[in-house]
Amino acid sequence: MGRVSRRAFAVAAFSALTMAPGASAAPVPSGAPAPSALRGPLAPPPSRRAVTEMRGMWLATVANRDWPSRAGLRASEQRAELVEHLDTAVRRRLNTVIFQVRPTADALWPSAYEPWSQYLSGSQGRDPGWDPLGTAVKEAHARGLQLHAWFNPYRVATHDDPARLVPSHPARKHPAWVVPYGGKLYYDPGLPEVRAFVQDAMMDAVEKYAVDGVHFDDYFYPYPVAGHSFDDAGTYRAHGARFSSRAAWRRNNIDLLVRETAARVRKIRPAARFGISPFGVWRNAATDKRGSDTRAGVQTYDDLYADTRTWVRKGWIDYIVPQLYWNIGLAAADYAELLPWWAEVARGSRTRLYVGEALYKAGDPAQPAAWQDPAELSRHLTLAHRHPEVRGHVFFSAKDVAEDRSGAMARVAADHYARPADTSR
């Protein structure tokens, strides 16, 4: 599959969702000095800085983005590829792998609730002959890595035909739970029985395996698709009477999912942490004076009904990883503007702030000029060192960490990861 962001698995192009029309990158002059050669505020931090930070990578399985390289490999081949990703994390001096184990209402472990993922065997429900999540936990821990289990709560399928799901699929047993939207299938977040079910399905893995974290990405209500509406009118009539608007009701539905999941994780596995990696813009300042100085085409509060700022300020989650997938100087969403905004949101909160980094853009000729400079990501980390609230970074994604086509990841490791980081954070 092409080198795209995680949300481009659901839409044609990431930039079409996130950027206001006419947004363009501020070019980086050719021959710009490396961070290690800079003097002043953009120089890398001294090596004596404590290395107790998050250094993570996402390992995506939806559409075989990172792993397995294709569906239908033998169990031994799948296992070897998985272990190689873990070894790559160690070589890059990372300390955490966020492993996508429930990409589309399915499972990468023997689940009591949902079918085996089609991304393993090529056929949904077919036993691959081994336990990927169990193996990942064991092998990660053997290498000194933390393993966070990454779940997508509401996405059912990347197509809109329920008949293509296995007959035993919960979405076929409960068709009233499902909303087709934009060519895909989703569970309806407004149904209390859906919220309970998806938590039960996820907690099955948390109970069975010694995961170090439970992780959601940026999909709550789906990203807007032009010309389509998410048809939850009946659910709203049944459950939303006490709310002033459908938007307020939808946000409450997602708040409930977040708070209830956090409580269940604490009860089942107290040492594990619960974190979320949302789209990087809560609201634009033009919409809300508390928002960021951005002109993004998507705002999580208004479009995904995810009040990410409140989750941090109230300490409902243990960590947040906003996807700041833009370069320094981008007019519509400048990394250098969003980073301090998120640091201010996290200041004084119990929620730890890590930053999601767009390694997949580095060296991609389709990306703006800034991403052709291997030093762009290193500059991100240098800026982050100005803000003590930033406790680390997570890179999207594992295949790009391994391939490192432009040398951007090697540059980050050389400039910032000279010593290994432990997992205490």
Coordinates of C-alpha atoms in Angstrom, one line a residue:
M1 CA 0.0 0.0 0.0
G2 CA 1.2 3.6 -0.6
R3 CA 2.9 5.7 1.9
V4 CA 0.0 7.4 3.5
S5 CA -1.2 8.4 7.0
R6 CA -3.4 6.1 8.9
R7 CA -6.6 8.1 8.1
A8 CA -5.9 7.8 4.4
F9 CA -7.0 4.2 4.8
A10 CA -10.5 5.7 5.0
V11 CA -10.2 8.6 2.7
A12 CA -8.5 9.3 -0.6
A13 CA -5.9 11.8 0.7
F14 CA -4.9 13.0 4.1
S15 CA -4.3 16.6 3.0
A16 CA -7.8 16.9 1.6
L17 CA -9.2 16.4 5.0
T18 CA -6.9 18.4 7.1
M19 CA -5.9 21.5 5.2
A20 CA -7.9 24.5 4.3
P21 CA -7.9 25.2 0.5
G22 CA -4.8 26.8 -0.7
A23 CA -2.6 25.8 2.2
S24 CA 1.0 25.5 1.2
A25 CA 4.3 24.7 2.9
A26 CA 6.9 27.2 3.7
P27 CA 9.9 25.8 1.8
V28 CA 13.2 25.0 3.5
P29 CA 16.2 26.5 1.7
S30 CA 18.4 24.0 0.0
G31 CA 21.6 23.4 1.9
A32 CA 20.0 24.2 5.3
P33 CA 22.4 23.4 8.1
A34 CA 22.0 20.2 10.0
P35 CA 20.7 20.6 13.6
S36 CA 24.0 19.4 14.9
A37 CA 25.6 22.3 13.1
L38 CA 23.2 25.0 14.3
R39 CA 23.9 27.5 17.0
G40 CA 21.3 29.0 19.2
P41 CA 17.7 27.9 19.9
L42 CA 17.5 25.1 17.3
A43 CA 20.6 23.3 18.4
P44 CA 20.0 19.8 19.8
P45 CA 19.8 19.4 23.5
P46 CA 23.0 18.4 25.4
S47 CA 23.5 14.7 25.7
R48 CA 23.3 14.9 29.5
R49 CA 19.5 15.2 29.3
A50 CA 17.8 12.4 31.1
V51 CA 16.6 9.7 28.6
T52 CA 13.4 8.6 30.3
E53 CA 11.2 9.7 27.4
M54 CA 8.7 8.0 25.2
R55 CA 10.3 6.8 22.0
G56 CA 7.6 4.9 20.2
M57 CA 6.4 3.7 16.8
W58 CA 3.0 2.7 15.5
L59 CA 2.9 -0.8 14.0
A60 CA -0.2 -0.6 11.7
T61 CA -2.0 -3.8 10.5
V62 CA -5.0 -2.3 8.7
A63 CA -4.7 -3.1 5.0
N64 CA -1.3 -4.6 5.8
R65 CA 0.1 -1.2 6.0
D66 CA 3.2 -2.3 8.1
W67 CA 2.6 -5.9 9.0
P68 CA 2.2 -8.6 7.8
S69 CA 3.7 -7.5 4.4
R70 CA 0.8 -9.2 2.8
A71 CA -2.1 -11.4 3.9
G72 CA -1.7 -15.2 3.6
L73 CA 1.9 -15.6 4.7
R74 CA 2.8 -18.7 6.6
A75 CA 2.7 -18.3 10.4
S76 CA 6.5 -18.6 10.6
E77 CA 6.9 -15.8 8.0
Q78 CA 4.4 -13.6 9.8
R79 CA 6.2 -14.2 13.1
A80 CA 9.6 -13.5 11.5
E81 CA 8.4 -10.2 10.1
L82 CA 6.9 -9.1 13.4
V83 CA 10.1 -9.9 15.3
E84 CA 12.1 -8.0 12.7
H85 CA 10.0 -4.9 13.4
L86 CA 10.7 -5.2 17.1
D87 CA 14.4 -5.6 16.4
T88 CA 14.3 -2.5 14.3
A89 CA 12.7 -0.6 17.2
V90 CA 15.6 -1.6 19.4
R91 CA 18.2 -0.6 16.7
R92 CA 16.6 2.8 16.4
R93 CA 16.9 3.1 20.2
L94 CA 13.1 3.2 20.6
N95 CA 11.4 1.8 23.7
T96 CA 7.7 1.4 22.8
V97 CA 5.7 -0.3 20.0
I98 CA 2.1 0.5 19.6
F99 CA 0.7 -2.5 17.9
Q100 CA -2.7 -2.4 16.0
V101 CA -4.6 -5.5 17.2
R102 CA -8.2 -4.6 16.4
P103 CA -8.1 -2.7 13.1
T104 CA -11.7 -3.3 11.8
A105 CA -13.9 -5.0 14.5
D106 CA -11.7 -8.0 14.3
A107 CA -8.8 -9.5 16.3
L108 CA -5.1 -10.3 16.1
W109 CA -5.5 -12.7 19.1
P110 CA -7.9 -15.6 19.7
S111 CA -10.9 -13.4 20.7
A112 CA -14.0 -14.5 22.5
Y113 CA -15.9 -11.7 20.8
E114 CA -14.8 -11.1 17.3
P115 CA -13.3 -12.9 14.3
W116 CA -9.7 -13.3 13.3
S117 CA -8.5 -10.4 11.2
Q118 CA -8.5 -10.9 7.4
Y119 CA -5.2 -9.1 7.3
L120 CA -3.5 -12.2 8.6
S121 CA -4.8 -15.0 6.5
G122 CA -6.6 -13.1 3.7
S123 CA -10.0 -14.4 5.0
Q124 CA -11.8 -13.0 8.0
G125 CA -12.4 -15.5 10.7
R126 CA -9.6 -17.9 9.6
D127 CA -7.3 -19.0 12.4
P128 CA -3.7 -18.0 11.4
G129 CA -2.3 -20.8 13.4
W130 CA -0.5 -18.7 16.0
D131 CA -1.2 -15.8 18.4
P132 CA 0.3 -12.5 17.1
L133 CA -0.6 -10.4 20.2
G134 CA 0.7 -12.9 22.6
T135 CA 3.9 -13.3 20.6
A136 CA 4.3 -9.5 20.3
V137 CA 4.0 -9.0 24.1
K138 CA 6.5 -11.8 24.9
E139 CA 9.0 -10.8 22.3
A140 CA 8.8 -7.0 23.0
H141 CA 9.4 -7.6 26.7
A142 CA 12.3 -9.9 25.9
R143 CA 13.9 -6.9 24.1
G144 CA 13.2 -4.3 26.8
L145 CA 10.3 -2.8 24.8
Q146 CA 6.9 -1.8 26.0
L147 CA 4.0 -3.1 24.0
H148 CA 0.8 -1.0 23.8
A149 CA -2.3 -2.7 22.3
W150 CA -3.9 -0.4 19.7
F151 CA -7.6 -0.7 19.1
N152 CA -10.0 1.0 16.8
P153 CA -13.3 1.2 18.7
Y154 CA -16.0 1.7 16.0
R155 CA -14.7 0.9 12.5
V156 CA -16.4 -2.3 11.3
A157 CA -15.1 -2.6 7.7
T158 CA -13.4 -0.6 5.0
H159 CA -16.3 -1.5 2.7
D160 CA -20.0 -1.1 3.1
D161 CA -21.3 -4.6 2.4
P162 CA -22.4 -6.5 5.5
A163 CA -22.6 -9.7 3.5
R164 CA -18.8 -9.7 3.1
L165 CA -18.5 -10.1 6.9
V166 CA -18.3 -13.6 8.2
P167 CA -21.8 -14.9 9.3
S168 CA -20.8 -15.0 12.9
H169 CA -19.7 -11.4 13.0
P170 CA -21.4 -9.3 15.7
A171 CA -22.3 -6.7 13.1
R172 CA -24.3 -9.3 11.1
K173 CA -26.0 -10.6 14.3
H174 CA -26.9 -7.0 15.3
P175 CA -27.5 -5.1 12.0
A176 CA -29.1 -2.2 14.0
W177 CA -25.7 -1.5 15.5
V178 CA -24.2 -0.6 12.1
V179 CA -24.2 2.6 10.1
P180 CA -22.9 2.7 6.5
Y181 CA -21.1 5.9 5.8
G182 CA -18.8 7.0 3.0
G183 CA -18.4 3.5 1.6
K184 CA -17.5 2.0 5.0
L185 CA -19.3 0.4 7.9
Y186 CA -19.2 1.7 11.5
Y187 CA -20.7 0.8 14.8
D188 CA -23.1 3.5 16.0
P189 CA -21.4 5.2 19.0
G190 CA -24.7 6.5 20.4
L191 CA -26.0 3.0 21.3
P192 CA -25.2 2.0 24.9
E193 CA -25.1 -1.6 23.9
V194 CA -22.5 -0.9 21.2
R195 CA -20.3 1.1 23.7
A196 CA -20.5 -1.9 26.1
F197 CA -19.7 -4.4 23.4
V198 CA -16.7 -2.7 22.0
Q199 CA -15.2 -2.3 25.5
D200 CA -15.8 -6.0 26.2
A201 CA -14.1 -6.9 23.0
M202 CA -11.1 -4.8 23.7
M203 CA -10.9 -5.8 27.4
D204 CA -10.7 -9.4 26.3
A205 CA -7.2 -8.7 25.1
V206 CA -6.3 -6.6 28.2
E207 CA -7.3 -9.4 30.5
K208 CA -5.4 -12.1 28.6
Y209 CA -2.1 -10.3 28.0
A210 CA 0.4 -8.3 30.0
V211 CA 0.1 -5.2 27.7
D212 CA 1.8 -2.1 28.9
G213 CA -0.8 0.2 27.4
V214 CA -4.2 0.5 25.7
H215 CA -4.3 2.8 22.8
F216 CA -7.0 4.4 20.6
D217 CA -6.1 6.4 17.4
D218 CA -8.0 9.2 15.8
Y219 CA -11.2 7.5 14.7
F220 CA -14.3 8.2 16.8
Y221 CA -17.2 9.4 14.8
P222 CA -15.8 9.1 11.2
Y223 CA -14.0 11.8 9.3
P224 CA -16.4 13.9 7.2
V225 CA -17.1 12.7 3.7
A226 CA -18.6 15.3 1.3
G227 CA -22.1 14.5 0.3
H228 CA -22.7 12.0 3.1
S229 CA -24.3 12.2 6.5
F230 CA -23.9 9.8 9.4
D231 CA -27.4 8.4 9.9
D232 CA -27.9 8.2 13.7
A233 CA -31.1 10.2 13.8
G234 CA -33.1 7.3 15.3
T235 CA -30.4 6.7 17.9
Y236 CA -30.5 10.4 18.8
R237 CA -34.2 10.4 19.2
A238 CA -34.0 7.4 21.5
H239 CA -31.0 8.5 23.6
G240 CA -30.3 12.2 23.1
A241 CA -33.4 14.0 24.6
R242 CA -31.5 15.7 27.4
F243 CA -28.9 17.3 25.1
S244 CA -29.1 20.7 23.5
S245 CA -27.9 19.4 20.1
R246 CA -26.9 16.2 18.3
A247 CA -23.3 17.4 18.4
A248 CA -23.3 17.7 22.2
W249 CA -24.9 14.3 22.5
R250 CA -22.3 12.8 20.1
R251 CA -19.4 14.3 22.2
N252 CA -20.9 12.9 25.3
N253 CA -21.0 9.4 23.7
I254 CA -17.3 9.6 23.0
D255 CA -16.6 11.0 26.5
L256 CA -18.4 8.0 28.0
L257 CA -16.3 5.6 25.9
V258 CA -13.1 7.3 27.0
R259 CA -14.0 7.5 30.7
E260 CA -15.4 4.0 30.9
T261 CA -12.5 2.4 29.0
A262 CA -10.0 4.2 31.3
A263 CA -11.8 2.9 34.4
R264 CA -11.9 -0.7 33.0
V265 CA -8.2 -0.6 32.1
R266 CA -7.3 0.6 35.7
K267 CA -9.4 -2.2 37.2
I268 CA -8.2 -5.0 35.0
R269 CA -4.5 -4.1 34.6
P270 CA -3.6 -1.3 36.9
A271 CA 0.0 -1.0 35.6
A272 CA -1.1 -0.4 32.1
R273 CA -1.6 3.1 30.7
F274 CA -4.5 4.3 28.6
G275 CA -3.7 6.7 25.8
I276 CA -5.1 8.3 22.6
S277 CA -3.5 9.7 19.5
P278 CA -6.0 12.2 18.1
F279 CA -5.9 14.3 15.0
G280 CA -3.7 17.3 15.9
V281 CA -6.1 20.1 15.9
W282 CA -8.7 20.4 18.6
R283 CA -10.3 23.6 17.3
N284 CA -9.0 26.5 15.2
A285 CA -8.8 29.8 17.1
A286 CA -11.2 31.3 14.6
T287 CA -13.8 28.8 15.9
D288 CA -12.9 29.0 19.6
K289 CA -10.5 31.5 21.2
R290 CA -9.0 28.6 23.2
G291 CA -8.0 26.9 20.0
S292 CA -4.8 26.8 18.1
D293 CA -3.6 29.3 15.5
T294 CA -4.4 27.0 12.7
R295 CA -6.8 26.8 9.7
A296 CA -7.3 23.1 9.5
G297 CA -10.2 21.7 7.5
V298 CA -11.0 19.2 10.3
Q299 CA -11.4 20.0 14.0
T300 CA -11.7 17.0 16.4
Y301 CA -14.3 18.8 18.6
D302 CA -16.6 19.7 15.8
D303 CA -16.1 16.9 13.2
L304 CA -15.1 13.8 15.1
Y305 CA -16.9 14.8 18.3
A306 CA -13.8 14.1 20.3
D307 CA -13.2 16.8 23.0
T308 CA -9.5 16.0 23.2
R309 CA -8.6 19.1 25.2
T310 CA -11.1 18.2 28.0
W311 CA -9.7 14.7 28.2
V312 CA -6.3 16.1 28.9
R313 CA -7.3 18.9 31.2
K314 CA -9.5 16.6 33.3
G315 CA -6.9 13.9 33.4
W316 CA -9.3 11.2 32.0
I317 CA -6.4 9.6 30.1
D318 CA -2.9 8.7 31.0
Y319 CA -1.3 10.0 27.9
I320 CA -2.1 11.8 24.6
V321 CA -0.2 11.7 21.3
P322 CA -1.6 14.4 19.1
Q323 CA -0.7 13.7 15.5
L324 CA 1.3 16.8 14.6
Y325 CA 1.8 15.6 11.0
W326 CA 2.8 19.0 9.6
N327 CA 6.1 20.7 8.9
I328 CA 7.5 23.7 10.6
G329 CA 6.2 26.8 8.8
L330 CA 3.1 25.3 7.2
A331 CA 0.6 28.1 6.9
A332 CA -2.5 26.2 7.8
A333 CA -1.1 24.0 10.6
D334 CA 2.4 25.0 11.7
Y335 CA 4.2 22.4 13.8
A336 CA 5.9 25.2 15.7
E337 CA 2.5 26.7 16.6
L338 CA 0.7 23.5 17.5
L339 CA 3.5 22.1 19.7
P340 CA 3.4 25.0 22.3
W341 CA -0.4 24.9 22.2
W342 CA -0.5 21.3 23.2
A343 CA 2.2 21.9 25.8
E344 CA 0.0 24.6 27.4
V345 CA -3.0 22.2 27.4
A346 CA -1.0 19.5 29.1
R347 CA 0.6 21.9 31.7
G348 CA -0.6 21.0 35.2
S349 CA -2.5 18.0 34.0
R350 CA -1.8 14.4 35.0
T351 CA -2.0 13.4 31.3
R352 CA 1.4 13.0 29.8
L353 CA 2.0 14.6 26.4
Y354 CA 3.9 12.8 23.6
V355 CA 4.0 14.0 20.0
G356 CA 3.0 12.0 17.0
E357 CA 5.5 12.5 14.1
A358 CA 4.9 12.0 10.4
L359 CA 8.0 10.0 9.5
Y360 CA 6.0 8.6 6.6
K361 CA 6.2 12.0 4.9
A362 CA 10.0 12.3 5.1
G363 CA 11.5 11.9 1.6
D364 CA 8.1 11.4 -0.1
P365 CA 8.3 13.4 -3.3
A366 CA 4.5 14.1 -3.1
Q367 CA 5.0 16.1 0.1
P368 CA 6.0 19.7 0.5
A369 CA 9.6 20.8 0.2
A370 CA 10.2 20.8 3.9
W371 CA 9.8 17.0 4.0
Q372 CA 12.6 16.5 1.4
D373 CA 15.1 17.7 4.1
P374 CA 16.2 14.8 6.3
A375 CA 16.6 17.2 9.2
E376 CA 13.0 18.3 9.4
L377 CA 12.0 15.7 12.0
S378 CA 15.1 16.3 14.0
R379 CA 14.1 20.0 14.2
H380 CA 10.8 18.9 15.6
L381 CA 12.4 17.1 18.5
T382 CA 14.7 20.1 19.0
L383 CA 11.7 22.4 19.3
A384 CA 10.0 19.9 21.7
H385 CA 13.0 20.1 24.1
R386 CA 12.0 23.7 24.8
H387 CA 8.8 22.4 26.4
P388 CA 9.1 20.2 29.5
E389 CA 5.5 19.1 29.1
V390 CA 6.6 17.1 26.0
R391 CA 7.7 13.7 27.3
G392 CA 8.6 12.0 24.0
H393 CA 7.6 11.2 20.5
V394 CA 5.9 8.4 18.5
F395 CA 6.7 7.8 14.8
F396 CA 4.2 6.8 12.1
S397 CA 5.0 4.1 11.3
A398 CA 7.0 0.9 11.6
K399 CA 7.6 0.3 7.9
D400 CA 9.0 3.8 7.6
V401 CA 11.2 3.4 10.7
A402 CA 12.7 0.3 9.0
E403 CA 13.0 1.7 5.5
D404 CA 14.0 5.3 6.4
R405 CA 14.2 6.3 2.8
S406 CA 15.5 9.8 3.4
G407 CA 17.6 9.1 6.4
A408 CA 15.3 11.2 8.6
M409 CA 15.0 8.5 11.3
A410 CA 18.7 7.9 11.4
R411 CA 19.1 11.7 11.8
V412 CA 16.7 11.7 14.8
A413 CA 18.6 8.8 16.3
A414 CA 22.0 10.5 15.8
D415 CA 20.9 13.9 17.1
H416 CA 18.6 12.9 19.9
Y417 CA 18.8 9.2 20.7
A418 CA 22.5 8.8 21.4
R419 CA 21.8 6.8 24.5
P420 CA 19.1 4.2 25.0
A421 CA 15.9 5.3 26.7
D422 CA 14.4 3.2 29.5
T423 CA 10.7 2.5 29.8
S424 CA 10.0 4.2 33.1
R425 CA 8.9 7.6 31.6

